[in-house]
Amino acid sequence: MKRFSMVLVIILTILLSGCTTNPQQPFTEYLDELMIEVIDEKDIGINLSFVDAQKFGINPDLYELGFNTPKDYQESYELYKDIIKQLKSYKNLSGQEAVDRDVLVSYFESYLDDVKYYDFLEGGNLNYSRSMMTNLPTYLEVYQFRSEADIKAYFHFIETLPTFFQKYLDLELDRQNRGLGYGQEIIDRIVNVLNDTISMSQTDEYFLLNNFDEKLEKLDFEVDKEALSNRHASLLKNEYTEAHVLLSEGLKKIEADFSKGLARYKNGKDFYEHQLKKNTGLDMSVKEIQKMLKQEFQSLVFQIGNYSESDFDLLFEDDFYPDFDSGKQLLEFLSREMQNDFPKISNINYEVKQVDESMSEASSPAYYFTPHLDSGSKEKQYIFINGPHTPQLYSTYAHEGFPGHMYQFNYFLNLKMHPIRNLLTVGANAEGWANYAEMYALKYIVDDSVVELSKINNRLNQIVTSLIDIGIHYEGWLLPDMVDYLIELGFANQTAALEDFEDMYIYMVANPAVYPMYYVSSIKIDHLRDEFEGSDYEFHEAFLNMGSSRFDVIEKYIKK
């Protein structure tokens, strides 16, 4: 959910009321105004999303982490309704404007029910992975200093962290009292992540210290670099650390129940259904998605019967993936090989970076940090890898780089659509595409028959994982239920020990509907490809030309 300040909510309500009485306002002008209003001027995302936000009419304030109240959620709900009404009032649009309208309507409609699930959504910011808290160091790492105002806003963000961490701690304590908080295993993992940060941030080798000083040396405006460096070091060792200590000590006092899926919480099943629709970009119920997955599973099991055991052995050969000297060399290979299958884009200035040790436990295996909306060819982009380079990272690089995230987002930047479309993105589209792309990229290293077998094998595993997600969060499975299901399908041995699957179970409990965001979404892309009349290149171009969109809108347009 986007954060809205109280003042902005009032301004936007007035602005939209005016627009309603003036239907002749050009659609592009309306989107220009909407883009300004959906951004909280204190959101650090402004620095991460724009090179020059003021060119878009956005005037950043001192950045803060922020915290939403139930009242904020209610006001956002009213705001979304007004936006949807206004967008739908533009009935005679055509071409790109019609696409932009329909995509934005679908986007805001998918967030309307957030107002019902404040505790789950706002409380989820303290997760031990994929959360506001674990992303903080990366936000600070990639933050750019283009003016003294940027430095001041950055310092203010760190200075105020204790205030906002306290708010999130208070919310978690309140959730615990009402039986809606995290389970003990998740609390313990959050504390471990916090303690890792605390330990590293007190050393002179903490990566954010060096990162800040390196940026100071590259500034093209005059500042007292020594004073700023000392101030930054003080902030990290005091306020930054204080915020993490405050949260860690507060969470340690909690004695929670075992970690369990959403189905075992009040309104949890309803929230899961909402989150599943939002995360998969599909307007389908849990039961409908479950049925689709089971049908897909049976079809793949039938297909896999055409392969022998020796065929399967090929998937696990030591040399299945080619050995590249570096991730950059691998990405250059993929960029060349994909030329006949995907529309061309301009060269990208990017760097492959290692996830710092202090973040490695909580970090994903890899992630791509999306570019600024107004970035030029000189703006550097980053792919972060958690751990050393190995041949087995081939699919990871295809997912994060070419033809996955980095390729897709840069393709979007060159489309003739309104910039707000690159601001309000759909996770299902991004992760579904990247998962589809990593499997597609296997064709560049192995024969077609092996590609098909690998795809079937991967898809079976992904479907089972998604069905487990549904089992945990909609049907109330506990760890033994999950392991029994894996044994029943032959995905685990009859003698499997529960503790061997505990980490997987806890991660899925902590991250409802995350795996389906990747896997169900990519299955939908496969289905769209099967229904599309044309070559792979033509399908990829048609799909990408829709920009970041939910699948209901994509299906409507590319089937025309």
XYZ file of C-alpha atoms in Angstrom:
560
model
C 0.000 0.000 0.000
C 1.226 3.483 -0.804
C 1.613 5.873 2.067
C -0.393 9.094 1.980
C 0.129 12.011 4.317
C -2.947 13.557 5.906
C -2.427 16.760 3.955
C -2.130 14.924 0.643
C -5.337 13.004 1.224
C -7.232 16.270 1.725
C -5.615 17.909 -1.291
C -6.316 14.923 -3.546
C -9.948 14.712 -2.467
C -10.415 18.345 -3.436
C -8.472 17.895 -6.659
C -10.489 14.859 -7.694
C -13.756 16.571 -6.915
C -12.697 19.366 -9.234
C -11.753 16.886 -11.939
C -15.152 15.258 -11.744
C -16.820 18.505 -12.696
C -14.322 19.052 -15.486
C -14.385 15.880 -17.604
C -12.661 17.693 -20.468
C -9.334 17.745 -18.636
C -6.894 15.831 -20.887
C -6.208 12.350 -19.587
C -2.444 12.876 -19.565
C -2.848 15.967 -17.386
C -4.974 13.989 -14.963
C -2.305 11.280 -14.734
C 0.367 13.951 -14.201
C -1.584 15.224 -11.195
C -2.370 11.739 -9.947
C 1.291 10.772 -10.027
C 2.195 13.713 -7.795
C -0.568 12.963 -5.329
C 0.037 9.237 -4.850
C 3.542 9.922 -3.563
C 4.195 10.822 0.062
C 6.795 13.592 -0.087
C 8.555 12.005 2.928
C 8.937 8.587 1.259
C 12.578 7.609 0.664
C 11.321 5.822 -2.438
C 11.393 9.196 -4.209
C 15.192 9.139 -4.189
C 15.213 5.506 -5.281
C 12.693 6.057 -8.089
C 13.678 9.423 -9.627
C 16.833 11.143 -10.764
C 15.028 14.479 -10.719
C 11.639 14.189 -9.019
C 10.980 17.922 -9.341
C 10.672 17.576 -13.113
C 7.523 15.591 -12.370
C 6.220 18.198 -9.942
C 7.271 16.152 -6.908
C 8.937 18.136 -4.105
C 10.626 15.799 -1.617
C 10.604 16.578 2.086
C 12.898 15.142 4.770
C 12.569 11.381 4.392
C 11.114 9.141 7.084
C 10.411 5.436 7.341
C 6.734 6.129 8.004
C 3.998 4.166 9.728
C 0.339 3.732 8.774
C -2.602 3.720 11.165
C -6.021 2.113 10.590
C -7.313 5.614 9.819
C -4.693 5.951 7.063
C -5.910 2.699 5.540
C -9.498 3.921 5.617
C -8.546 7.215 3.970
C -6.595 5.356 1.315
C -9.641 3.183 0.641
C -11.772 6.288 0.048
C -9.019 7.715 -2.121
C -8.767 4.573 -4.252
C -12.514 4.621 -4.826
C -12.322 8.238 -6.008
C -9.395 7.461 -8.299
C -11.190 4.467 -9.841
C -14.318 6.553 -10.408
C -12.314 9.298 -12.062
C -10.367 6.880 -14.271
C -13.575 5.197 -15.421
C -15.059 8.580 -16.358
C -12.634 8.662 -19.321
C -14.776 6.469 -21.566
C -13.620 7.464 -25.046
C -9.907 6.760 -24.848
C -8.060 4.673 -27.397
C -4.577 3.266 -27.940
C -2.074 3.643 -25.117
C -4.332 5.918 -23.082
C -7.050 3.247 -22.991
C -4.491 0.673 -21.860
C -3.160 3.007 -19.151
C -6.686 3.656 -17.873
C -7.652 -0.016 -17.722
C -4.367 -1.065 -16.108
C -4.638 1.610 -13.424
C -8.279 0.781 -12.679
C -7.343 -2.864 -12.198
C -4.338 -1.881 -10.067
C -6.298 0.298 -7.638
C -9.199 -2.160 -7.471
C -6.778 -4.857 -6.307
C -5.893 -2.706 -3.273
C -9.408 -1.741 -2.209
C -9.789 -4.533 0.348
C -6.497 -3.691 2.092
C -8.565 -1.618 4.505
C -9.981 -4.848 5.988
C -6.597 -6.319 6.829
C -4.603 -3.631 8.608
C -3.043 -5.945 11.207
C -1.731 -8.420 8.643
C -0.439 -5.842 6.165
C 1.110 -3.229 8.440
C 2.315 -5.864 10.868
C 4.062 -7.670 8.022
C 6.694 -4.931 7.827
C 8.699 -6.614 10.608
C 9.199 -9.943 8.888
C 12.626 -11.608 8.905
C 12.670 -11.671 5.097
C 11.106 -9.726 2.239
C 10.134 -6.889 4.576
C 10.599 -3.189 5.172
C 13.067 -3.962 7.947
C 15.311 -6.305 5.957
C 15.273 -4.000 2.908
C 16.440 -0.932 4.841
C 20.210 -1.442 4.400
C 19.777 -1.867 0.637
C 17.703 1.320 0.409
C 20.518 3.194 2.129
C 23.162 1.493 -0.009
C 21.643 2.523 -3.347
C 20.469 5.967 -2.184
C 21.915 8.735 -4.369
C 23.306 12.138 -3.286
C 22.686 14.703 -6.004
C 22.351 17.738 -3.727
C 22.873 18.824 -0.140
C 19.125 18.386 0.331
C 19.536 14.673 -0.467
C 22.179 14.351 2.256
C 20.007 16.178 4.768
C 16.985 13.991 3.938
C 19.108 10.830 4.234
C 20.410 11.853 7.644
C 16.891 12.665 8.821
C 15.716 9.222 7.710
C 18.315 7.534 9.925
C 17.789 9.983 12.819
C 14.093 9.149 13.020
C 14.378 5.354 12.718
C 14.010 4.756 16.500
C 10.664 6.587 16.506
C 9.221 4.431 13.731
C 10.731 1.157 14.941
C 8.985 1.845 18.244
C 5.663 2.224 16.436
C 6.112 -1.134 14.694
C 7.122 -2.760 17.972
C 4.020 -1.356 19.674
C 1.875 -2.736 16.853
C 3.407 -6.190 17.182
C 2.898 -6.177 20.956
C -0.727 -5.187 20.375
C -1.128 -7.913 17.737
C 0.262 -10.460 20.195
C -2.278 -9.404 22.825
C -5.094 -9.904 20.307
C -3.838 -13.259 19.041
C -2.733 -11.889 15.658
C 1.037 -11.627 16.127
C 3.928 -13.633 14.745
C 4.674 -17.127 16.054
C 7.705 -17.724 18.271
C 9.875 -19.221 15.529
C 9.365 -16.154 13.331
C 9.991 -13.781 16.258
C 13.258 -15.611 16.948
C 14.353 -15.259 13.341
C 13.504 -11.543 13.292
C 15.609 -11.063 16.425
C 18.524 -12.926 14.817
C 18.409 -10.617 11.784
C 18.270 -7.548 14.035
C 21.191 -8.788 16.129
C 23.305 -9.407 13.019
C 22.735 -5.797 11.966
C 23.484 -4.514 15.471
C 26.746 -6.442 15.620
C 27.975 -5.296 12.205
C 26.836 -1.673 12.485
C 29.084 -1.161 15.519
C 32.243 -1.972 13.567
C 34.347 0.375 11.460
C 34.031 -2.146 8.587
C 30.258 -1.900 8.278
C 29.537 -1.687 4.568
C 27.274 1.381 4.799
C 30.165 3.411 6.241
C 32.414 2.754 3.275
C 29.526 3.056 0.866
C 28.695 6.553 2.118
C 32.322 7.735 2.014
C 32.745 6.442 -1.545
C 29.693 8.450 -2.621
C 31.077 11.566 -0.923
C 34.230 11.343 -3.006
C 32.191 11.353 -6.210
C 30.043 14.402 -5.384
C 30.101 17.207 -7.953
C 29.189 19.909 -5.416
C 31.174 21.360 -2.510
C 30.555 19.993 1.010
C 32.593 19.395 4.157
C 33.248 15.720 3.455
C 35.027 15.013 6.724
C 32.214 16.501 8.796
C 29.583 14.592 6.820
C 31.507 11.327 7.127
C 31.805 11.768 10.896
C 28.126 12.648 11.191
C 27.151 9.571 9.207
C 29.349 7.273 11.306
C 27.751 8.699 14.447
C 24.231 8.131 13.094
C 24.944 4.504 12.235
C 26.551 3.725 15.588
C 23.859 5.551 17.543
C 20.358 6.124 16.096
C 20.584 3.361 13.474
C 21.834 0.828 15.999
C 19.496 2.154 18.691
C 16.481 1.464 16.472
C 17.519 -2.145 15.919
C 18.374 -2.676 19.614
C 15.030 -1.207 20.650
C 13.154 -3.596 18.389
C 15.292 -6.611 19.256
C 14.949 -6.115 23.021
C 11.216 -5.528 22.715
C 10.626 -8.653 20.638
C 12.749 -10.797 22.967
C 10.190 -10.213 25.723
C 7.446 -11.854 23.672
C 6.491 -15.428 24.468
C 4.446 -16.418 21.435
C 2.646 -19.559 20.344
C 4.002 -21.770 17.548
C 4.121 -20.265 14.063
C 1.017 -21.079 12.055
C -0.621 -20.205 8.761
C -3.260 -17.544 8.216
C -6.097 -20.078 8.322
C -5.635 -20.321 12.092
C -6.082 -16.577 12.647
C -9.322 -14.634 12.805
C -10.122 -13.408 9.260
C -6.902 -15.071 8.113
C -8.463 -17.137 5.337
C -10.186 -14.073 3.906
C -6.925 -12.136 3.994
C -5.106 -14.976 2.270
C -7.646 -15.013 -0.554
C -7.217 -11.248 -0.949
C -3.432 -11.543 -0.912
C -3.444 -14.457 -3.353
C -5.501 -12.459 -5.866
C -3.244 -9.447 -5.471
C 0.017 -11.414 -5.613
C -0.918 -13.541 -8.618
C -2.579 -10.767 -10.629
C -5.582 -13.076 -11.125
C -9.196 -12.423 -10.217
C -9.664 -16.030 -9.110
C -10.716 -17.539 -5.793
C -8.407 -19.794 -3.799
C -10.455 -22.821 -4.844
C -10.237 -21.857 -8.519
C -6.465 -21.431 -8.348
C -6.147 -24.696 -6.424
C -8.187 -26.508 -9.081
C -6.081 -24.998 -11.885
C -2.864 -26.111 -10.165
C -4.101 -29.661 -9.621
C -5.157 -29.962 -13.249
C -1.786 -28.626 -14.355
C -0.056 -31.104 -12.056
C -1.930 -34.084 -13.520
C -1.154 -32.951 -17.065
C 2.558 -32.661 -16.288
C 2.668 -36.045 -14.550
C 1.181 -37.562 -17.719
C 3.807 -35.813 -19.861
C 6.698 -36.847 -17.663
C 5.855 -40.481 -18.338
C 7.372 -40.015 -21.796
C 10.864 -39.649 -20.288
C 13.221 -42.321 -18.986
C 15.320 -42.334 -15.827
C 18.420 -41.667 -17.916
C 16.730 -38.562 -19.297
C 16.251 -37.331 -15.733
C 19.897 -37.989 -14.951
C 20.822 -35.349 -17.529
C 19.236 -32.657 -15.363
C 21.661 -33.383 -12.539
C 24.903 -33.673 -14.493
C 27.749 -31.589 -13.055
C 28.170 -29.806 -16.373
C 24.455 -29.125 -16.968
C 25.156 -25.401 -16.540
C 28.087 -23.832 -18.406
C 30.859 -22.360 -16.302
C 31.332 -18.608 -16.720
C 34.125 -16.632 -15.094
C 31.707 -14.139 -13.592
C 28.095 -13.138 -13.367
C 28.765 -10.273 -15.770
C 30.119 -12.689 -18.387
C 27.067 -14.908 -17.947
C 24.703 -11.947 -18.387
C 26.537 -10.853 -21.530
C 26.061 -14.374 -22.915
C 22.332 -14.289 -22.176
C 21.974 -10.827 -23.692
C 23.478 -12.078 -26.958
C 21.617 -15.370 -27.117
C 18.151 -13.904 -26.519
C 18.249 -11.477 -29.464
C 16.100 -13.614 -31.788
C 13.447 -14.340 -29.172
C 12.911 -10.960 -27.488
C 12.608 -7.349 -28.698
C 15.876 -5.435 -28.554
C 16.594 -2.773 -25.929
C 19.422 -0.268 -25.526
C 22.595 -1.192 -23.673
C 22.312 -1.059 -19.882
C 24.954 0.264 -17.488
C 24.772 -2.282 -14.680
C 26.880 -3.852 -11.962
C 26.699 -7.196 -10.181
C 27.186 -6.643 -6.433
C 27.546 -9.004 -3.503
C 25.005 -8.858 -0.700
C 26.876 -7.736 2.407
C 27.557 -10.401 5.029
C 25.431 -8.548 7.581
C 22.373 -9.023 5.346
C 23.074 -12.483 3.930
C 20.895 -14.505 6.317
C 17.774 -12.404 5.719
C 18.395 -11.716 2.044
C 17.024 -13.537 -0.977
C 19.527 -15.546 -3.071
C 19.547 -12.582 -5.472
C 17.592 -9.465 -6.333
C 17.521 -6.700 -8.929
C 17.042 -3.117 -7.819
C 14.690 -1.434 -10.278
C 15.990 1.635 -12.152
C 14.884 5.232 -11.762
C 11.871 6.153 -13.872
C 13.852 8.948 -15.524
C 17.196 7.157 -15.667
C 19.482 7.661 -18.631
C 22.091 5.368 -20.109
C 24.700 6.605 -17.606
C 22.660 5.670 -14.529
C 24.050 2.464 -13.054
C 21.714 -0.388 -12.186
C 22.395 -3.211 -9.736
C 21.886 -6.938 -9.450
C 22.687 -8.240 -5.956
C 23.905 -11.822 -5.507
C 23.899 -13.480 -2.093
C 27.014 -15.659 -2.082
C 29.818 -16.604 -4.477
C 29.424 -17.052 -8.222
C 28.761 -20.651 -9.310
C 27.543 -22.288 -12.553
C 24.292 -23.232 -10.782
C 23.377 -19.528 -10.691
C 22.574 -19.590 -14.416
C 18.807 -19.523 -13.834
C 19.192 -16.934 -11.076
C 20.977 -14.552 -13.430
C 18.381 -15.183 -16.126
C 15.672 -14.380 -13.553
C 17.284 -11.157 -12.289
C 18.966 -9.996 -15.496
C 18.358 -11.177 -19.086
C 15.649 -11.916 -20.105
C 14.187 -11.438 -16.619
C 13.762 -8.403 -14.357
C 16.469 -6.091 -15.659
C 15.500 -6.638 -19.274
C 11.769 -6.272 -18.582
C 12.005 -3.078 -16.528
C 14.282 -1.412 -19.052
C 11.945 -2.416 -21.861
C 9.102 -0.768 -19.958
C 11.066 2.468 -19.613
C 11.170 2.782 -23.404
C 7.430 2.333 -23.918
C 5.271 5.347 -24.809
C 3.164 5.041 -21.689
C 2.684 7.522 -18.876
C 5.454 7.420 -16.206
C 2.912 6.564 -13.513
C 2.758 3.100 -15.081
C 6.391 2.486 -14.125
C 5.740 3.810 -10.636
C 2.702 1.642 -9.816
C 3.967 -1.809 -10.717
C 2.390 -5.261 -10.357
C 4.440 -7.856 -8.475
C 2.712 -10.756 -10.224
C 3.741 -9.398 -13.608
C 7.368 -8.884 -12.592
C 7.905 -12.181 -10.784
C 5.766 -14.203 -13.169
C 7.780 -12.874 -16.106
C 11.132 -13.472 -14.391
C 10.190 -17.038 -13.501
C 8.967 -17.638 -17.057
C 12.177 -16.057 -18.413
C 14.571 -18.170 -16.354
C 12.961 -21.372 -17.631
C 12.870 -20.056 -21.187
C 16.599 -19.232 -21.037
C 17.483 -22.921 -20.648
C 17.127 -23.219 -24.439
C 20.424 -21.354 -24.795
C 22.453 -24.061 -23.053
C 20.724 -27.446 -23.636
C 18.724 -29.283 -26.308
C 14.988 -28.676 -26.689
C 14.040 -32.088 -25.265
C 16.086 -31.414 -22.133
C 14.568 -27.928 -21.850
C 11.081 -29.425 -21.908
C 11.936 -32.063 -19.293
C 13.593 -29.472 -17.050
C 10.591 -27.206 -17.399
C 8.197 -30.041 -16.493
C 10.335 -30.993 -13.497
C 10.594 -27.392 -12.269
C 6.917 -26.756 -12.834
C 5.907 -29.833 -10.832
C 7.987 -28.622 -7.896
C 6.533 -25.128 -8.198
C 2.951 -26.385 -8.302
C 3.501 -28.535 -5.222
C 5.025 -25.551 -3.408
C 2.055 -23.368 -4.341
C -0.416 -26.048 -3.212
C 1.451 -26.272 0.103
C 1.110 -22.494 0.453
C -2.635 -22.883 0.026
C -2.659 -25.831 2.416
C -0.897 -23.869 5.148
C -2.746 -20.587 4.811
C -6.203 -21.673 3.653
C -6.622 -25.186 4.983
C -4.658 -24.770 8.202
C -1.834 -27.282 7.668
C 0.784 -27.616 10.372
C 4.313 -28.910 9.767
C 3.336 -32.617 9.999
C 0.529 -32.047 7.476
C 2.960 -30.495 5.025
C 5.461 -33.330 5.370
C 2.703 -35.954 5.014
C 1.624 -34.275 1.777
C 5.178 -34.339 0.413
C 5.528 -38.010 1.331
C 2.198 -38.825 -0.306
C 3.348 -37.260 -3.583
C 6.762 -38.908 -3.431
C 8.564 -35.587 -2.876
C 9.907 -36.755 0.486
C 11.013 -40.120 1.916
C 8.682 -42.141 4.137
C 11.189 -41.677 6.974
C 11.479 -37.900 6.506
C 12.154 -36.034 9.750
C 9.957 -33.026 10.530
C 12.917 -30.864 11.514
C 14.379 -31.229 8.012
C 11.401 -29.272 6.665
C 10.964 -26.776 9.481
C 12.790 -23.879 7.790
C 10.697 -24.307 4.650
C 7.494 -24.388 6.697
C 8.382 -21.316 8.776
C 9.367 -19.332 5.678
C 6.049 -20.139 4.012
C 4.125 -19.265 7.180
C 5.943 -15.924 7.330
C 5.408 -15.139 3.632
C 1.840 -16.028 2.585
C 1.132 -16.087 -1.163
C 4.754 -15.257 -2.039
C 5.588 -18.492 -3.870
C 2.346 -18.309 -5.897
C 3.344 -14.773 -6.917
C 6.234 -16.378 -8.811
C 4.837 -19.740 -9.790
C 1.109 -19.278 -10.415
C 1.848 -16.073 -12.324
C 4.343 -17.789 -14.630
C 1.866 -20.608 -15.270
C -0.596 -17.951 -16.378
C 2.017 -16.534 -18.763
C 2.527 -20.035 -20.174
C -1.219 -20.298 -20.751
C -1.274 -16.915 -22.479
C 1.578 -18.076 -24.708
C -0.276 -21.275 -25.613
C -3.359 -19.270 -26.612
C -1.395 -16.664 -28.581
C -1.213 -17.051 -32.360
C 2.294 -16.098 -33.386
C 5.985 -16.696 -32.695
C 7.692 -16.504 -29.308
C 9.156 -13.148 -30.330
C 5.711 -11.800 -31.211
C 4.218 -13.059 -27.948
C 7.007 -11.554 -25.879
C 6.611 -8.229 -27.659
C 2.820 -8.219 -27.177
C 3.099 -9.155 -23.513
C 5.850 -6.631 -22.742
C 4.095 -3.828 -24.630
C 1.355 -3.962 -22.002
C 3.787 -2.722 -19.353
C 3.419 -3.805 -15.743
C -0.200 -4.969 -15.667
C -2.458 -7.475 -13.985
C -3.332 -10.454 -16.119
C -7.015 -9.612 -16.560
C -6.031 -6.527 -18.558
C -3.237 -8.258 -20.468
C -5.571 -11.046 -21.506
C -8.154 -8.535 -22.713
C -5.718 -6.746 -25.016
C -3.344 -9.356 -26.403
C -6.243 -11.606 -27.424
C -7.634 -8.903 -29.701
